[in-house]
Amino acid sequence: MDLQVQFGKRVRELRLAKGLSQEALALKAEVDRTYMTSVENGKRNVAIQNIGKIIAALDISIQDFFNSEIFTIK
Amino acid sequence: MDLQVQFGKRVRELRLAKGLSQEALALKAEVDRTYMTSVENGKRNVAIQNIGKIIAALDISIQDFFNSEIFTIK
């Protein structure tokens, strides 16, 4: 499973854990809701600026965001 | 310092630690050398597919790559 899909899964996992809707997270991250849907579905080759905005909107550190077994590229 | 710049710094830090030239890392990651230079200089809004390729070329896990104090967005 490639990193694009893993990233989307991790965003969804954390969003649900925080009880946020896609709309609420998209608003906080200052991205469009449909963009957020495609990110979570692993359909978006997200660039690092938006990666940073989405992670910040989830109120989690970069280290903790990527410290998950979801990420198995190596 | 934003994530784009932090990512570039971490790539350079790990590349040097492994004794790789930019050219060698670019070859392994299957990206252009000038692209790699701009990534390391924080001038490139790298997309997640290339992030995955660069990290894999550094022979490090996603978790370990981002487990660095360089990343301070939170």
PDB file of C-alpha atoms in Angstrom:
ATOM      1  CA  MET A   1       0.000   0.000   0.000  1.00  0.00           C
ATOM      2  CA  ASP A   2       1.676   3.218  -1.010  1.00  0.00           C
ATOM      3  CA  LEU A   3       2.332   6.269   1.121  1.00  0.00           C
ATOM      4  CA  GLN A   4      -0.468   8.268  -0.486  1.00  0.00           C
ATOM      5  CA  VAL A   5      -3.065   5.723   0.690  1.00  0.00           C
ATOM      6  CA  GLN A   6      -1.385   5.289   4.093  1.00  0.00           C
ATOM      7  CA  PHE A   7      -1.426   9.049   4.653  1.00  0.00           C
ATOM      8  CA  GLY A   8      -5.168   9.185   3.917  1.00  0.00           C
ATOM      9  CA  LYS A   9      -5.871   6.300   6.285  1.00  0.00           C
ATOM     10  CA  ARG A  10      -3.907   7.967   9.082  1.00  0.00           C
ATOM     11  CA  VAL A  11      -5.717  11.299   8.573  1.00  0.00           C
ATOM     12  CA  ARG A  12      -9.083   9.514   8.778  1.00  0.00           C
ATOM     13  CA  GLU A  13      -8.024   7.503  11.824  1.00  0.00           C
ATOM     14  CA  LEU A  14      -6.975  10.636  13.722  1.00  0.00           C
ATOM     15  CA  ARG A  15      -9.929  12.729  12.512  1.00  0.00           C
ATOM     16  CA  LEU A  16     -12.406  10.127  13.767  1.00  0.00           C
ATOM     17  CA  ALA A  17     -10.485   9.731  17.030  1.00  0.00           C
ATOM     18  CA  LYS A  18     -10.900  13.474  17.569  1.00  0.00           C
ATOM     19  CA  GLY A  19     -14.580  13.362  16.646  1.00  0.00           C
ATOM     20  CA  LEU A  20     -14.151  15.787  13.750  1.00  0.00           C
ATOM     21  CA  SER A  21     -16.198  15.721  10.548  1.00  0.00           C
ATOM     22  CA  GLN A  22     -14.355  15.960   7.224  1.00  0.00           C
ATOM     23  CA  GLU A  23     -15.910  19.379   6.843  1.00  0.00           C
ATOM     24  CA  ALA A  24     -14.631  20.568  10.233  1.00  0.00           C
ATOM     25  CA  LEU A  25     -11.112  19.267   9.557  1.00  0.00           C
ATOM     26  CA  ALA A  26     -11.095  20.779   6.048  1.00  0.00           C
ATOM     27  CA  LEU A  27     -12.132  24.138   7.518  1.00  0.00           C
ATOM     28  CA  LYS A  28      -9.367  24.018  10.159  1.00  0.00           C
ATOM     29  CA  ALA A  29      -6.780  22.963   7.575  1.00  0.00           C
ATOM     30  CA  GLU A  30      -8.012  25.656   5.176  1.00  0.00           C
ATOM     31  CA  VAL A  31      -8.536  23.161   2.357  1.00  0.00           C
ATOM     32  CA  ASP A  32     -11.684  22.313   0.397  1.00  0.00           C
ATOM     33  CA  ARG A  33     -13.896  19.549   1.822  1.00  0.00           C
ATOM     34  CA  THR A  34     -13.884  17.562  -1.429  1.00  0.00           C
ATOM     35  CA  TYR A  35     -10.079  17.815  -1.406  1.00  0.00           C
ATOM     36  CA  MET A  36     -10.069  16.337   2.115  1.00  0.00           C
ATOM     37  CA  THR A  37     -12.333  13.497   0.973  1.00  0.00           C
ATOM     38  CA  SER A  38      -9.944  12.623  -1.862  1.00  0.00           C
ATOM     39  CA  VAL A  39      -6.960  12.818   0.525  1.00  0.00           C
ATOM     40  CA  GLU A  40      -8.567  10.390   2.966  1.00  0.00           C
ATOM     41  CA  ASN A  41      -9.460   8.049   0.084  1.00  0.00           C
ATOM     42  CA  GLY A  42      -5.794   7.977  -0.957  1.00  0.00           C
ATOM     43  CA  LYS A  43      -6.635   9.556  -4.265  1.00  0.00           C
ATOM     44  CA  ARG A  44      -4.559  12.691  -3.838  1.00  0.00           C
ATOM     45  CA  ASN A  45      -0.802  13.091  -4.299  1.00  0.00           C
ATOM     46  CA  VAL A  46      -0.758  15.579  -1.422  1.00  0.00           C
ATOM     47  CA  ALA A  47       2.054  18.121  -1.374  1.00  0.00           C
ATOM     48  CA  ILE A  48       4.040  18.836   1.755  1.00  0.00           C
ATOM     49  CA  GLN A  49       2.531  22.283   2.393  1.00  0.00           C
ATOM     50  CA  ASN A  50      -0.951  20.729   2.636  1.00  0.00           C
ATOM     51  CA  ILE A  51       0.447  17.781   4.606  1.00  0.00           C
ATOM     52  CA  GLY A  52       1.666  20.315   7.160  1.00  0.00           C
ATOM     53  CA  LYS A  53      -1.677  22.138   7.247  1.00  0.00           C
ATOM     54  CA  ILE A  54      -3.668  18.908   7.695  1.00  0.00           C
ATOM     55  CA  ILE A  55      -1.386  17.602  10.461  1.00  0.00           C
ATOM     56  CA  ALA A  56      -1.477  20.952  12.269  1.00  0.00           C
ATOM     57  CA  ALA A  57      -5.289  20.947  12.010  1.00  0.00           C
ATOM     58  CA  LEU A  58      -5.283  17.541  13.714  1.00  0.00           C
ATOM     59  CA  ASP A  59      -3.384  19.091  16.660  1.00  0.00           C
ATOM     60  CA  ILE A  60      -0.691  16.451  16.615  1.00  0.00           C
ATOM     61  CA  SER A  61       3.076  16.698  16.116  1.00  0.00           C
ATOM     62  CA  ILE A  62       4.702  15.554  12.855  1.00  0.00           C
ATOM     63  CA  GLN A  63       6.578  12.910  14.854  1.00  0.00           C
ATOM     64  CA  ASP A  64       3.399  11.512  16.414  1.00  0.00           C
ATOM     65  CA  PHE A  65       1.442  11.703  13.167  1.00  0.00           C
ATOM     66  CA  PHE A  66       3.952   9.445  11.360  1.00  0.00           C
ATOM     67  CA  ASN A  67       4.630   7.256  14.393  1.00  0.00           C
ATOM     68  CA  SER A  68       1.975   4.738  13.316  1.00  0.00           C
ATOM     69  CA  GLU A  69       2.041   1.174  11.994  1.00  0.00           C
ATOM     70  CA  ILE A  70      -0.096   2.385   9.106  1.00  0.00           C
ATOM     71  CA  PHE A  71       3.161   3.595   7.510  1.00  0.00           C
ATOM     72  CA  THR A  72       4.921   0.500   6.224  1.00  0.00           C
ATOM     73  CA  ILE A  73       6.745   1.727   3.100  1.00  0.00           C
ATOM     74  CA  LYS A  74      10.088   0.479   4.492  1.00  0.00           C
TER      75      LYS A  74
ATOM     76  CA  MET B   1      10.396  27.205   9.611  1.00  0.00           C
ATOM     77  CA  ASP B   2       7.837  25.401   7.512  1.00  0.00           C
ATOM     78  CA  LEU B   3       7.569  21.701   6.775  1.00  0.00           C
ATOM     79  CA  GLN B   4       8.914  22.081   3.242  1.00  0.00           C
ATOM     80  CA  VAL B   5      12.210  23.478   4.559  1.00  0.00           C
ATOM     81  CA  GLN B   6      12.339  20.997   7.462  1.00  0.00           C
ATOM     82  CA  PHE B   7      11.847  18.091   5.065  1.00  0.00           C
ATOM     83  CA  GLY B   8      14.759  19.281   2.931  1.00  0.00           C
ATOM     84  CA  LYS B   9      17.016  19.668   5.956  1.00  0.00           C
ATOM     85  CA  ARG B  10      16.190  16.152   7.168  1.00  0.00           C
ATOM     86  CA  VAL B  11      16.868  14.649   3.716  1.00  0.00           C
ATOM     87  CA  ARG B  12      20.257  16.384   3.605  1.00  0.00           C
ATOM     88  CA  GLU B  13      21.084  15.348   7.175  1.00  0.00           C
ATOM     89  CA  LEU B  14      20.363  11.677   6.433  1.00  0.00           C
ATOM     90  CA  ARG B  15      21.982  11.725   2.981  1.00  0.00           C
ATOM     91  CA  LEU B  16      25.238  13.069   4.440  1.00  0.00           C
ATOM     92  CA  ALA B  17      25.080  10.623   7.340  1.00  0.00           C
ATOM     93  CA  LYS B  18      24.907   7.809   4.779  1.00  0.00           C
ATOM     94  CA  GLY B  19      27.747   9.301   2.732  1.00  0.00           C
ATOM     95  CA  LEU B  20      25.604   9.656  -0.377  1.00  0.00           C
ATOM     96  CA  SER B  21      26.015  12.401  -2.972  1.00  0.00           C
ATOM     97  CA  GLN B  22      22.889  14.243  -4.148  1.00  0.00           C
ATOM     98  CA  GLU B  23      23.390  12.547  -7.486  1.00  0.00           C
ATOM     99  CA  ALA B  24      23.509   9.055  -5.925  1.00  0.00           C
ATOM    100  CA  LEU B  25      20.397   9.697  -3.825  1.00  0.00           C
ATOM    101  CA  ALA B  26      18.542  11.193  -6.808  1.00  0.00           C
ATOM    102  CA  LEU B  27      19.417   8.100  -8.855  1.00  0.00           C
ATOM    103  CA  LYS B  28      18.172   5.735  -6.100  1.00  0.00           C
ATOM    104  CA  ALA B  29      14.992   7.757  -5.627  1.00  0.00           C
ATOM    105  CA  GLU B  30      14.465   7.939  -9.398  1.00  0.00           C
ATOM    106  CA  VAL B  31      14.201  11.716  -9.389  1.00  0.00           C
ATOM    107  CA  ASP B  32      16.263  14.321 -11.226  1.00  0.00           C
ATOM    108  CA  ARG B  33      19.396  15.610  -9.452  1.00  0.00           C
ATOM    109  CA  THR B  34      18.359  19.253  -9.802  1.00  0.00           C
ATOM    110  CA  TYR B  35      14.982  18.289  -8.297  1.00  0.00           C
ATOM    111  CA  MET B  36      16.814  16.773  -5.325  1.00  0.00           C
ATOM    112  CA  THR B  37      18.872  19.961  -4.899  1.00  0.00           C
ATOM    113  CA  SER B  38      15.724  22.082  -4.771  1.00  0.00           C
ATOM    114  CA  VAL B  39      14.105  19.641  -2.318  1.00  0.00           C
ATOM    115  CA  GLU B  40      17.078  19.842   0.043  1.00  0.00           C
ATOM    116  CA  ASN B  41      17.063  23.650  -0.240  1.00  0.00           C
ATOM    117  CA  GLY B  42      13.420  23.699   0.857  1.00  0.00           C
ATOM    118  CA  LYS B  43      12.383  25.195  -2.456  1.00  0.00           C
ATOM    119  CA  ARG B  44      10.123  22.342  -3.537  1.00  0.00           C
ATOM    120  CA  ASN B  45       6.546  21.638  -2.425  1.00  0.00           C
ATOM    121  CA  VAL B  46       7.269  17.906  -2.629  1.00  0.00           C
ATOM    122  CA  ALA B  47       4.314  15.604  -3.186  1.00  0.00           C
ATOM    123  CA  ILE B  48       3.812  12.501  -1.112  1.00  0.00           C
ATOM    124  CA  GLN B  49       4.702  10.033  -3.886  1.00  0.00           C
ATOM    125  CA  ASN B  50       8.164  11.604  -4.177  1.00  0.00           C
ATOM    126  CA  ILE B  51       8.405  11.886  -0.389  1.00  0.00           C
ATOM    127  CA  GLY B  52       7.943   8.113  -0.271  1.00  0.00           C
ATOM    128  CA  LYS B  53      10.546   7.513  -2.990  1.00  0.00           C
ATOM    129  CA  ILE B  54      13.140   9.754  -1.305  1.00  0.00           C
ATOM    130  CA  ILE B  55      12.620   8.196   2.131  1.00  0.00           C
ATOM    131  CA  ALA B  56      12.809   4.676   0.677  1.00  0.00           C
ATOM    132  CA  ALA B  57      16.037   5.635  -1.126  1.00  0.00           C
ATOM    133  CA  LEU B  58      17.474   6.701   2.246  1.00  0.00           C
ATOM    134  CA  ASP B  59      16.797   3.188   3.573  1.00  0.00           C
ATOM    135  CA  ILE B  60      14.937   4.441   6.626  1.00  0.00           C
ATOM    136  CA  SER B  61      11.389   3.866   7.828  1.00  0.00           C
ATOM    137  CA  ILE B  62       8.764   6.620   7.581  1.00  0.00           C
ATOM    138  CA  GLN B  63       8.524   6.585  11.363  1.00  0.00           C
ATOM    139  CA  ASP B  64      12.289   7.049  11.832  1.00  0.00           C
ATOM    140  CA  PHE B  65      12.533   9.646   9.073  1.00  0.00           C
ATOM    141  CA  PHE B  66      10.017  11.931  10.798  1.00  0.00           C
ATOM    142  CA  ASN B  67      11.194  11.110  14.306  1.00  0.00           C
ATOM    143  CA  SER B  68      13.546  14.099  14.366  1.00  0.00           C
ATOM    144  CA  GLU B  69      13.636  17.423  16.220  1.00  0.00           C
ATOM    145  CA  ILE B  70      13.982  19.101  12.835  1.00  0.00           C
ATOM    146  CA  PHE B  71      10.206  18.776  12.531  1.00  0.00           C
ATOM    147  CA  THR B  72       8.714  21.400  14.807  1.00  0.00           C
ATOM    148  CA  ILE B  73       5.463  22.427  13.060  1.00  0.00           C
ATOM    149  CA  LYS B  74       3.450  21.593  16.194  1.00  0.00           C
TER     150      LYS B  74
END
